[in-house]
CSV table of C-alpha atoms and ligand atoms in Angstrom, one decimal:
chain,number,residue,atom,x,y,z
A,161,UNK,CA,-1.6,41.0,-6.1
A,162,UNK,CA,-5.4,40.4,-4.8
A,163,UNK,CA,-5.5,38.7,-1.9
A,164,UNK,CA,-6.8,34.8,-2.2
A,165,UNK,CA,-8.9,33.4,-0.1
A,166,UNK,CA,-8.5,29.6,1.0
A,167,UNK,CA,-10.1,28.3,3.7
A,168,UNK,CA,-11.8,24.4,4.5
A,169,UNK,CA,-15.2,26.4,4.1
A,170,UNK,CA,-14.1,28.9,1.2
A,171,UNK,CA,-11.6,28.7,-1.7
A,172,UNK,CA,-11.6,31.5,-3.7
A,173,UNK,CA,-9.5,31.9,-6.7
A,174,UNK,CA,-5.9,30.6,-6.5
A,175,UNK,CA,-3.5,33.5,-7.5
A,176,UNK,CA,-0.6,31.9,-6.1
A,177,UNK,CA,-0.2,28.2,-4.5
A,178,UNK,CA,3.6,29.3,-3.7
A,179,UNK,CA,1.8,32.0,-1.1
A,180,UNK,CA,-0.4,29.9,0.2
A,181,UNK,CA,2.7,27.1,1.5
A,182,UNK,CA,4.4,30.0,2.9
A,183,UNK,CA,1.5,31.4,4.6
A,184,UNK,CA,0.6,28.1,6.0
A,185,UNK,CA,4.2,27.4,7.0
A,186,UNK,CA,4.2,23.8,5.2
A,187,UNK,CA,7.4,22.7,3.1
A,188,UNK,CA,7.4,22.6,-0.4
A,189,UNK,CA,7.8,18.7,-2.0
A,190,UNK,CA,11.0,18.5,-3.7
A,191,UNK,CA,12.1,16.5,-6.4
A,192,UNK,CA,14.2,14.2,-3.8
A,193,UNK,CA,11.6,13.5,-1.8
A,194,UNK,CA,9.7,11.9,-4.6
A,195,UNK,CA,12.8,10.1,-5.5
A,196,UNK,CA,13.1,8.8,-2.2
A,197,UNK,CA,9.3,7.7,-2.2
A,198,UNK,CA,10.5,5.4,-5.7
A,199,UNK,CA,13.4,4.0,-4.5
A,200,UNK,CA,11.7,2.8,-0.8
A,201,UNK,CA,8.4,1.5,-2.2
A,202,UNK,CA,10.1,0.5,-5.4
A,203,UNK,CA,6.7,2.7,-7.3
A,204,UNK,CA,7.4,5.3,-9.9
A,205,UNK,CA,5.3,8.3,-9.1
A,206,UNK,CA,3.2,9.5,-11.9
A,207,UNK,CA,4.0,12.4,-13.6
A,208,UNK,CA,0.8,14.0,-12.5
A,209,UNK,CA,0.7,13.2,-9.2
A,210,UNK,CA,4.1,15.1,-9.1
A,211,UNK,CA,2.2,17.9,-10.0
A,212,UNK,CA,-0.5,17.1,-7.9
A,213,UNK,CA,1.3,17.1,-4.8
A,214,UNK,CA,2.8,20.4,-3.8
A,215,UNK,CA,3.8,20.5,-0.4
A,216,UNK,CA,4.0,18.8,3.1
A,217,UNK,CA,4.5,18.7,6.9
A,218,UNK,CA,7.2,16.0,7.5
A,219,UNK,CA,6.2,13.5,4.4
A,220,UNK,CA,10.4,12.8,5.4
A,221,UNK,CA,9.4,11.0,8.3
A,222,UNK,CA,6.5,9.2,7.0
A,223,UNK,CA,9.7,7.8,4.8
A,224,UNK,CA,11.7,7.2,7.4
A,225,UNK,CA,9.3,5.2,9.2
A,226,UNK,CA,8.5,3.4,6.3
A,227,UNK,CA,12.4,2.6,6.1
A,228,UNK,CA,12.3,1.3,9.4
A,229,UNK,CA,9.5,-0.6,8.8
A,230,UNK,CA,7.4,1.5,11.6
A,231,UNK,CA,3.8,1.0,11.1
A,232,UNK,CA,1.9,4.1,10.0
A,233,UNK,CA,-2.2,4.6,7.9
A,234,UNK,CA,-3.2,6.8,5.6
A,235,UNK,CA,-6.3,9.3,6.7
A,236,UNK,CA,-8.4,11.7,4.1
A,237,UNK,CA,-12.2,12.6,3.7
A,238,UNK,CA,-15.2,13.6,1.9
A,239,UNK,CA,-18.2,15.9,3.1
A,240,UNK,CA,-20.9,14.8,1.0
A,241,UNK,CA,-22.5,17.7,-0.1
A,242,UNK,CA,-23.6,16.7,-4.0
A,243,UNK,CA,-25.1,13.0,-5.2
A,244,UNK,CA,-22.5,12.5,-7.8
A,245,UNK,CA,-19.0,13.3,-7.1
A,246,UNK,CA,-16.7,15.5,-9.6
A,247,UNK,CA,-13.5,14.6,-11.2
A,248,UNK,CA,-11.9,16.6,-8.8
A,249,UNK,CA,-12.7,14.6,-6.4
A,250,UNK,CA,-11.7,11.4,-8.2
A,251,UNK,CA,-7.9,12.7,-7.8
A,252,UNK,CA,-7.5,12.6,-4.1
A,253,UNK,CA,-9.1,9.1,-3.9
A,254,UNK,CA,-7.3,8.1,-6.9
A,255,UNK,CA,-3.9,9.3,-5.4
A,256,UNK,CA,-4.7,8.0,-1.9
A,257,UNK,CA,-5.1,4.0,-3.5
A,258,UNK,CA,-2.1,4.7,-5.2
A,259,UNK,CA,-0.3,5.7,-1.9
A,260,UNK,CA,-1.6,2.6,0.1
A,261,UNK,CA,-0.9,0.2,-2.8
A,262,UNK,CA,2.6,1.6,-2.6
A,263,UNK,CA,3.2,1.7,1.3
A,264,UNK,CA,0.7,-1.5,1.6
A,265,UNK,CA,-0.7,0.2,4.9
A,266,UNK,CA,-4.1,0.7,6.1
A,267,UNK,CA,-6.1,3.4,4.9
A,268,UNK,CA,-9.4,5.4,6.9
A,269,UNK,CA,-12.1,7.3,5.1
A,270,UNK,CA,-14.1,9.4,6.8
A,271,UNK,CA,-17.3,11.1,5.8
A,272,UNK,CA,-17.9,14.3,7.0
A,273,UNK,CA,-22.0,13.7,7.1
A,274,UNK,CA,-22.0,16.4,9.9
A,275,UNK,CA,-19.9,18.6,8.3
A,276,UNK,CA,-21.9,19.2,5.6
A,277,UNK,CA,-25.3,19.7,8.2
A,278,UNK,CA,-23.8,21.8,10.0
A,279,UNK,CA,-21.9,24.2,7.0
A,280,UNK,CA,-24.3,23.5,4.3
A,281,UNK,CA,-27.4,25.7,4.7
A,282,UNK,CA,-30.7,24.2,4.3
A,283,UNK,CA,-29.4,20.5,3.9
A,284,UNK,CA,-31.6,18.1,5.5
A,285,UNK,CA,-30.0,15.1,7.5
A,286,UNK,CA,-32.3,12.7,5.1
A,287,UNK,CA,-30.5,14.5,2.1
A,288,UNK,CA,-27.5,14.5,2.9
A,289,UNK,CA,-27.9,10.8,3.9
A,290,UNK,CA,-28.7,9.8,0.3
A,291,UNK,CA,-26.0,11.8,-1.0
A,292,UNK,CA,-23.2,9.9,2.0
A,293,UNK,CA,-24.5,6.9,0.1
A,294,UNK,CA,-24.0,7.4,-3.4
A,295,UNK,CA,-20.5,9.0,-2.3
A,296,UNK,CA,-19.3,6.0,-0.7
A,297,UNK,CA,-20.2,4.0,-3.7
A,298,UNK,CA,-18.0,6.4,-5.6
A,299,UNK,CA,-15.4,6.4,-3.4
A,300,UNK,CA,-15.3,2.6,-2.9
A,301,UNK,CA,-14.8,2.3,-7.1
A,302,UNK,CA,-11.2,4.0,-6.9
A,303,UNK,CA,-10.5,0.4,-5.5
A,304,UNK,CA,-9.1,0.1,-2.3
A,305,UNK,CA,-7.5,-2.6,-0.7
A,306,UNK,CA,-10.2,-4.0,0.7
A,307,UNK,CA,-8.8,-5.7,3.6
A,308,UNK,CA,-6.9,-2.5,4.9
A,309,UNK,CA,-9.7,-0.1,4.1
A,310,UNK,CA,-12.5,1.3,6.4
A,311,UNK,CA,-15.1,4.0,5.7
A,312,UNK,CA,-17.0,5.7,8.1
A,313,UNK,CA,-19.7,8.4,8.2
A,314,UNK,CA,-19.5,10.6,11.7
A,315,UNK,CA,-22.8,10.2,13.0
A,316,UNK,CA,-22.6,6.4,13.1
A,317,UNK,CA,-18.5,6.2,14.0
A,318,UNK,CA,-19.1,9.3,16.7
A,319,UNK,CA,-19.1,6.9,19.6
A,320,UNK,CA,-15.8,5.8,18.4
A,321,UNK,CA,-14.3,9.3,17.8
A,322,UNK,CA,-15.8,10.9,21.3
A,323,UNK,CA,-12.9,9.3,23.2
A,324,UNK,CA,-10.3,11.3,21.5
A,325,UNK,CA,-12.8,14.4,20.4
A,326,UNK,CA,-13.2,14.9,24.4
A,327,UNK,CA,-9.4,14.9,24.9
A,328,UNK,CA,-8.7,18.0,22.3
A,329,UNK,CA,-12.0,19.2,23.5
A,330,UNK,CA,-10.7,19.6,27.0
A,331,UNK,CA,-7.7,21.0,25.7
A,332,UNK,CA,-8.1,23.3,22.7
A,333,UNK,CA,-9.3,26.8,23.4
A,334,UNK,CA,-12.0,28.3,21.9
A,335,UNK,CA,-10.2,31.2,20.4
A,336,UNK,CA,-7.6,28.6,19.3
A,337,UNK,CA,-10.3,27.4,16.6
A,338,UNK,CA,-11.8,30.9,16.1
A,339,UNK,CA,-8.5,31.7,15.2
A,340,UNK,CA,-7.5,29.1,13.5
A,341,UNK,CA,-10.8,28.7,11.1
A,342,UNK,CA,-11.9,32.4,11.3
A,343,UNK,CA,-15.3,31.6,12.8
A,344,UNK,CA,-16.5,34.5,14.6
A,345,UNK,CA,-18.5,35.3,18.0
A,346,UNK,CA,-22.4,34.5,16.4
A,347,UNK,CA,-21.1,31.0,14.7
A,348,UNK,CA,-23.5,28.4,15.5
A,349,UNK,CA,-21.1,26.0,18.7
A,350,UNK,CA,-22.0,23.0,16.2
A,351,UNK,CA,-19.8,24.7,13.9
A,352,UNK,CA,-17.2,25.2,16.6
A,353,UNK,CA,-17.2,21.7,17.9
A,354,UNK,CA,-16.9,20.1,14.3
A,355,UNK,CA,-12.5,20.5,13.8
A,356,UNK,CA,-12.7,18.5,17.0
A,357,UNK,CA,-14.5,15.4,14.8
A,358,UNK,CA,-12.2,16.0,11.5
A,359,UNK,CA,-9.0,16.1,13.9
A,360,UNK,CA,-10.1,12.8,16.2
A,361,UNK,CA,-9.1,10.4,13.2
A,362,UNK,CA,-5.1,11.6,12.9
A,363,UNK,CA,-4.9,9.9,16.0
A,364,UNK,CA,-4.7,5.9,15.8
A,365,UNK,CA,-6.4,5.6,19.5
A,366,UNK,CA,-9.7,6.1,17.6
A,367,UNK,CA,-9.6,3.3,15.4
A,368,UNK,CA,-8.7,0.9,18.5
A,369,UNK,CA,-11.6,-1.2,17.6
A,370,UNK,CA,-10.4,-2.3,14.1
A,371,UNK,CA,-8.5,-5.4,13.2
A,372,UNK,CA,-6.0,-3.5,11.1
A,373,UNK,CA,-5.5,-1.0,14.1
A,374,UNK,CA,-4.9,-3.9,17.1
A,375,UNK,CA,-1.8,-3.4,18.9
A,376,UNK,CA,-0.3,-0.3,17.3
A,377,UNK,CA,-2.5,2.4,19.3
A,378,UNK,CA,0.1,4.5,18.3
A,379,UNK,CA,0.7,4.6,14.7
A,380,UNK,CA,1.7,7.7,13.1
A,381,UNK,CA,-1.0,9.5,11.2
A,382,UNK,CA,-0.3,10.3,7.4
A,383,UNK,CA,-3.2,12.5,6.0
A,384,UNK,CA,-3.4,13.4,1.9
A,385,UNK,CA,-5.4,16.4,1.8
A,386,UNK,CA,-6.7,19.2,-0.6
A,387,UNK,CA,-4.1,22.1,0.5
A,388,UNK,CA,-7.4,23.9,2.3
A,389,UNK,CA,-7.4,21.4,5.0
A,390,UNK,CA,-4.3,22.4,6.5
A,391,UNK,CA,-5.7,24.4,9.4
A,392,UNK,CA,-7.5,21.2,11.3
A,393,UNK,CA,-4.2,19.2,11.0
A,394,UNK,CA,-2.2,22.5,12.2
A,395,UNK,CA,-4.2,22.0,15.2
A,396,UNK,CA,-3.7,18.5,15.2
A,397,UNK,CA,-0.1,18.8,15.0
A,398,UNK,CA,0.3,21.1,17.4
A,399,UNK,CA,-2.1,19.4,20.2
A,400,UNK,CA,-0.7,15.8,19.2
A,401,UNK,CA,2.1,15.7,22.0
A,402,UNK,CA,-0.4,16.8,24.8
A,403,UNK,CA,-2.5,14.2,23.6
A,404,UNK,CA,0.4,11.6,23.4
A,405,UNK,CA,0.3,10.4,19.8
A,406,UNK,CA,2.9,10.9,16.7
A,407,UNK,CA,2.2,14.5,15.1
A,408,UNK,CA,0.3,13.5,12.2
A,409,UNK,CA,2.0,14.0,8.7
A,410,UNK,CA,0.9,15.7,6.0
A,411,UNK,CA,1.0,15.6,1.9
A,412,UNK,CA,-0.8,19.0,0.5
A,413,UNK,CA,-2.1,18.7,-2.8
A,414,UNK,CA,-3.5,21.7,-5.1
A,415,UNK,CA,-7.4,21.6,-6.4
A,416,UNK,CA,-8.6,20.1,-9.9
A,417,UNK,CA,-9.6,24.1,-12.0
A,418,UNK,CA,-13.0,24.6,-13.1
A,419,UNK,CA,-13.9,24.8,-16.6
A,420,UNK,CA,-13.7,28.6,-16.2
A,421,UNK,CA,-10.7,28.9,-15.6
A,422,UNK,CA,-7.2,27.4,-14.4
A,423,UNK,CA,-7.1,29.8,-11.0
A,424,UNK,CA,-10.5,28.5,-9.9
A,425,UNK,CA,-11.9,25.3,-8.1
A,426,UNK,CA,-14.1,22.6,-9.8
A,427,UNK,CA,-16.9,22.6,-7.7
A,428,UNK,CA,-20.1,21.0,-7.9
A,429,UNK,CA,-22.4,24.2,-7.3
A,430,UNK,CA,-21.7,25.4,-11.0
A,431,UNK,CA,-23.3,22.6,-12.9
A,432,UNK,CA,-21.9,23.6,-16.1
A,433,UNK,CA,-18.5,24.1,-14.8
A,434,UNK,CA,-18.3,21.0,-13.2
A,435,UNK,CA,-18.0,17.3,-14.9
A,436,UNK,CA,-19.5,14.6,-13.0
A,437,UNK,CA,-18.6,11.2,-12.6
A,438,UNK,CA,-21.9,10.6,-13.5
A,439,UNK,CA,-22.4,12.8,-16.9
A,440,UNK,CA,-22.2,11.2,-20.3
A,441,UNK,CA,-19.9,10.9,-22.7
A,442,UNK,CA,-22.1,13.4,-25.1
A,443,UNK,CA,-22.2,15.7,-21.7
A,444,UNK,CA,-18.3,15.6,-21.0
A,445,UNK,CA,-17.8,16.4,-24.5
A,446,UNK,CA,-20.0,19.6,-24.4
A,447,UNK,CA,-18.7,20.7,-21.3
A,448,UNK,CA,-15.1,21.0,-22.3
A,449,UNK,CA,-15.8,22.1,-25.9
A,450,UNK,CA,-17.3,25.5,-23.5
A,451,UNK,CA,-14.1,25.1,-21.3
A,452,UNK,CA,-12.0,28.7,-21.1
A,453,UNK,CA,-9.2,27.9,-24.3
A,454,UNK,CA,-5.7,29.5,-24.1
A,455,UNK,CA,-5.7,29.7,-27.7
A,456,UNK,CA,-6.7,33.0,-30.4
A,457,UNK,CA,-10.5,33.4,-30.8
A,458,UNK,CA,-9.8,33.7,-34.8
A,459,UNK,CA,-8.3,30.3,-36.3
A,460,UNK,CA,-6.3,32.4,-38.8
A,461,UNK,CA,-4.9,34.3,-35.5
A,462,UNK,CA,-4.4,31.1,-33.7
A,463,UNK,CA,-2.0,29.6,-36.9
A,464,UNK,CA,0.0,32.7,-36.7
A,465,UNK,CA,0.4,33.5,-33.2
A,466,UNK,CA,-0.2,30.0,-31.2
A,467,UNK,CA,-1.9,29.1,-27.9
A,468,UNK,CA,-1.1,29.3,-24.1
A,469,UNK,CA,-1.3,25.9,-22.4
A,470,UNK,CA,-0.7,28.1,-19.2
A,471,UNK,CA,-4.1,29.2,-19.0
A,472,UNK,CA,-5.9,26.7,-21.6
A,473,UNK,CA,-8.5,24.6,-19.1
A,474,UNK,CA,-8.6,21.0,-21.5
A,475,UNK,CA,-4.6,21.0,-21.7
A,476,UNK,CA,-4.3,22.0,-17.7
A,477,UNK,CA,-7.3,19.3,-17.2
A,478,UNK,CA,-5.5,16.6,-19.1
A,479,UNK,CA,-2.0,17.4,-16.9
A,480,UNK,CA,-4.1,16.2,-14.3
A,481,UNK,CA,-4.4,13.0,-15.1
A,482,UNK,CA,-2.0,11.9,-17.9
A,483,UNK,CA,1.1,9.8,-16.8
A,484,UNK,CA,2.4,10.2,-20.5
A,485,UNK,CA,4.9,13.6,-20.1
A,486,UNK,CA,5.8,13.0,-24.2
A,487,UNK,CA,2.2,13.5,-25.6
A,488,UNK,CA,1.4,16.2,-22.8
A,489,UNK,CA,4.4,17.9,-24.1
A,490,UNK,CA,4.0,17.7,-27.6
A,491,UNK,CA,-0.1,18.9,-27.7
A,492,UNK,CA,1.7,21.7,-25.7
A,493,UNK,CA,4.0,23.0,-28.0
A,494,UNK,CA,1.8,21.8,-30.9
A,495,UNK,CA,-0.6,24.2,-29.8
A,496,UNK,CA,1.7,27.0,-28.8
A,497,UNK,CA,3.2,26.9,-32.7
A,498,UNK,CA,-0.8,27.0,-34.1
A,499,UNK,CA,-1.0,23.5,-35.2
A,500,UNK,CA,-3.8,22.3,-32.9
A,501,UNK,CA,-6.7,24.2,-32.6
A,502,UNK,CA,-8.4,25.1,-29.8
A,503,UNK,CA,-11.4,22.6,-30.9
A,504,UNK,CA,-8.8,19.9,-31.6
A,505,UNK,CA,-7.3,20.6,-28.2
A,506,UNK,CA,-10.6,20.7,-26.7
A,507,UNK,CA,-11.9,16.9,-28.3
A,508,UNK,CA,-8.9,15.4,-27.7
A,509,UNK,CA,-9.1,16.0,-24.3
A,510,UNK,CA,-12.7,15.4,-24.3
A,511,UNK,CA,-11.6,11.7,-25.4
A,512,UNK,CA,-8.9,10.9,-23.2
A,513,UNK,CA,-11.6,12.4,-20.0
A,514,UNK,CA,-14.4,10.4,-21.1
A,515,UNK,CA,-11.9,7.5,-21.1
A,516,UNK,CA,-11.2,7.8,-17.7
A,517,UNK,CA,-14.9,8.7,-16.6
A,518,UNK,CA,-15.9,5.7,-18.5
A,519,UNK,CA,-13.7,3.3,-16.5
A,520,UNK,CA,-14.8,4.9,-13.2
A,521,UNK,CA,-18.6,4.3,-14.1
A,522,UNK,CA,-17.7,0.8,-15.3
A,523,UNK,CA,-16.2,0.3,-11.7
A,524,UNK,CA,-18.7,1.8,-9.8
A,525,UNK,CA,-21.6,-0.2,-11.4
A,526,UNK,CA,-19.8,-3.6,-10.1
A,527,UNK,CA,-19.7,-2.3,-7.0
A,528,UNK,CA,-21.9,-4.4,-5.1
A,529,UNK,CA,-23.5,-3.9,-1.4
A,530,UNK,CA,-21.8,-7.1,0.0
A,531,UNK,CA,-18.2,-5.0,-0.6
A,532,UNK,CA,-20.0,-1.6,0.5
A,533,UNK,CA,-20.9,-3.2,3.7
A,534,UNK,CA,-17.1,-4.9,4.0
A,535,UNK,CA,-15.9,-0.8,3.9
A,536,UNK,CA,-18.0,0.0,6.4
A,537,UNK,CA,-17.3,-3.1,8.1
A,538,UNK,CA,-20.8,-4.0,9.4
A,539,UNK,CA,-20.6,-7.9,8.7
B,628,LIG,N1,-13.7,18.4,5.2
B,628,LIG,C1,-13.5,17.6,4.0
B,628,LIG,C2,-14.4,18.1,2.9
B,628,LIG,O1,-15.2,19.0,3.1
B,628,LIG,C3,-13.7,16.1,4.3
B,628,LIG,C4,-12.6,15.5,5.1
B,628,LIG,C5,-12.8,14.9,6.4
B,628,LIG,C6,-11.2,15.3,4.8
B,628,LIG,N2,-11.6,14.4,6.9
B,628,LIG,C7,-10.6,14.7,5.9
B,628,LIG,C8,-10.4,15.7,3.7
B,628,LIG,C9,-9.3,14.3,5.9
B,628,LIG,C10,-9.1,15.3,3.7
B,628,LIG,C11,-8.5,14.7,4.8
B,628,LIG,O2,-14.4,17.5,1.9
């Protein structure tokens, strides 16, 4: 098998997400573990999301401090780096309100402006603050709760962070993050100082300063996370008992597929392959009628020999982010005997998408800038 590249700054296509747990040494989510989730928070987990999730570091103890009523928050992140968001980054925001409404626990956002400077050739800092903008307003209509949610961008939280970035910074070795995030020799030191400002938020002592944070400086860490941003919270894990906080926990989850294919990453540099939270209905709809279909190129094929929903991109898409396991099944096996076409497959999907894009927009046009500024907490 070809080598597959996953990195925070690279994905290439995903051959195996099996290969990638072991080579990153997490733990694969069982069954039981989701069970234990239900039965504690008293939440069913949606089907997707158990397909969402597929591995973690110590998402045990997150449950058994949640069993023993221990205090812990919920960190994850966006680098802003297009003006609309995709649907694949709906999912992680999606699945992180689900996870606070569940654990009822406070929740950080952070927003990797200087990530994306520093990474993103030729990205101004005016661009990319126009972009940190419209992102926030994105993110805030997954619907938080809004008195346990805060949303920062780096270049205006940095005096917060500094406290705990100069702590690792003292103590993390160069070749530990050359290592670690492959950079090399010649990479910029702005580029080598960054893990140090995704890794300063696993640690409740940055956060001092907020209301939901008073009194528990020491509240375990729990961070949701693309599987591709393991290696800054390896480093945090493994630096956490110098620093003298809970090892931050972990809950991996694979990446929404382009419309090219089911191995590959929606990503918002492929225009076409992408769907935006912002396109139209008529857009959505074109876009997945041009998805990749698992099913025979000739109709007359495709009623004798059937489909494969393995590699078909609507059906995969719609596995996503469908809760209803009965209807995913039977378009499934409905397709794999020949009796819905790839076009059926493909508008079907198209409808129950543009359902859910619909409702985002709906929510994002009510948000308003009183409850942007309460996430960012400048009143
Ligand atoms: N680096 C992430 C990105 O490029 C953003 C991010 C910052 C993040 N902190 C995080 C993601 C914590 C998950 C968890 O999108």
């Amino acid at each position: 098998m070809k080598g597959q590249t996953v990195t925070p700054f690279d994905v290439g296509t995903i051959t195996s997400y099996e290969k990638l747990i072991n080579e990153f040494g997490c733990t694969p989510i069982t069954n039981d573990l989701f069970e234990r989730f239900e039965r504690m928070t008293g939440t069913k987990m949606p089907r997707q999301y158990r397909d969402y999730v597929i591995s973690h570091r110590e998402f045990d103890v997150v449950l058994d401090d949640f069993e023993n009523k221990k205090p812990f928050y919920l960190y994850t992140g966006r680098g802003p780096s297009s003006s609309s968001m995709h649907l694949g980054h709906l999912l992680p925001f999606q699945f992180c309100s689900f996870l606070q409404s569940a654990f009822k626990v406070p929740l950080v956002i952070q927003i990797t402006d200087d990530e994306k400077f520093l990474f993103k050739k030729g990205l101004t800092m005016d661009e990319i603050k126009i972009m940190t903008v419209e992102n926030i307003r994105d993110i805030i209509a997954c619907d938080f709760d809004r008195d346990l949610t805060f949303i920062f961008t780096n270049t205006s939280f940095v005096s917060d962070l500094y406290p705990m970035v100069l702590k690792l910074g003292n103590l993390i070795p160069t070749s530990k993050v050359q290592s670690t995030f492959g950079f090399a020799a010649d990479t910029s030191v702005g580029k080598l100082g960054f893990p140090l400002m995704q890794c300063a938020p696993s640690f409740a002592e940055s956060f001092t300063g907020l209301p939901m944070f008073s009194g528990k400086p020491k509240m375990r860490c729990v961070i949701p996370c693309a599987i591709d941003q393991d290696p800054y919270f390896r480093l945090c894990r493994e630096f956490a008992g110098k620093v003298k906080h809970p090892k931050p926990a972990v809950i991996h989850t694979k990446f929404l597929p382009g419309l090219t294919g089911v191995n590959t990453k929606m990503s918002s540099s492929n225009t076409n392959e992408c769907i935006f939270l912002c396109d139209t209905a008529k857009q959505i709809r074109k876009k997945i009628n041009s998805a990749f279909s698992g099913g025979q190129e000739l109709l007359e094929d495709h009623r004798r020999l059937g489909g494969n929903t393995d590699i078909d991109v609507p059906h995969t898409l719609l596995t996503y982010f469908c809760s209803d396991t009965n209807w995913i099944e039977h378009l499934r096996v409905s397709f794999r005997e020949g009796n819905i076409t790839c076009g059926e497959m493909k508008n079907t999907v198209a409808d129950y998408i543009i359902s859910i894009v619909t409702k985002f927009q709906k929510s994002r046009s009510a948000v308003t800038q009183d409850e942007y500024d309460h996430y960012l907490m400048r009143k």
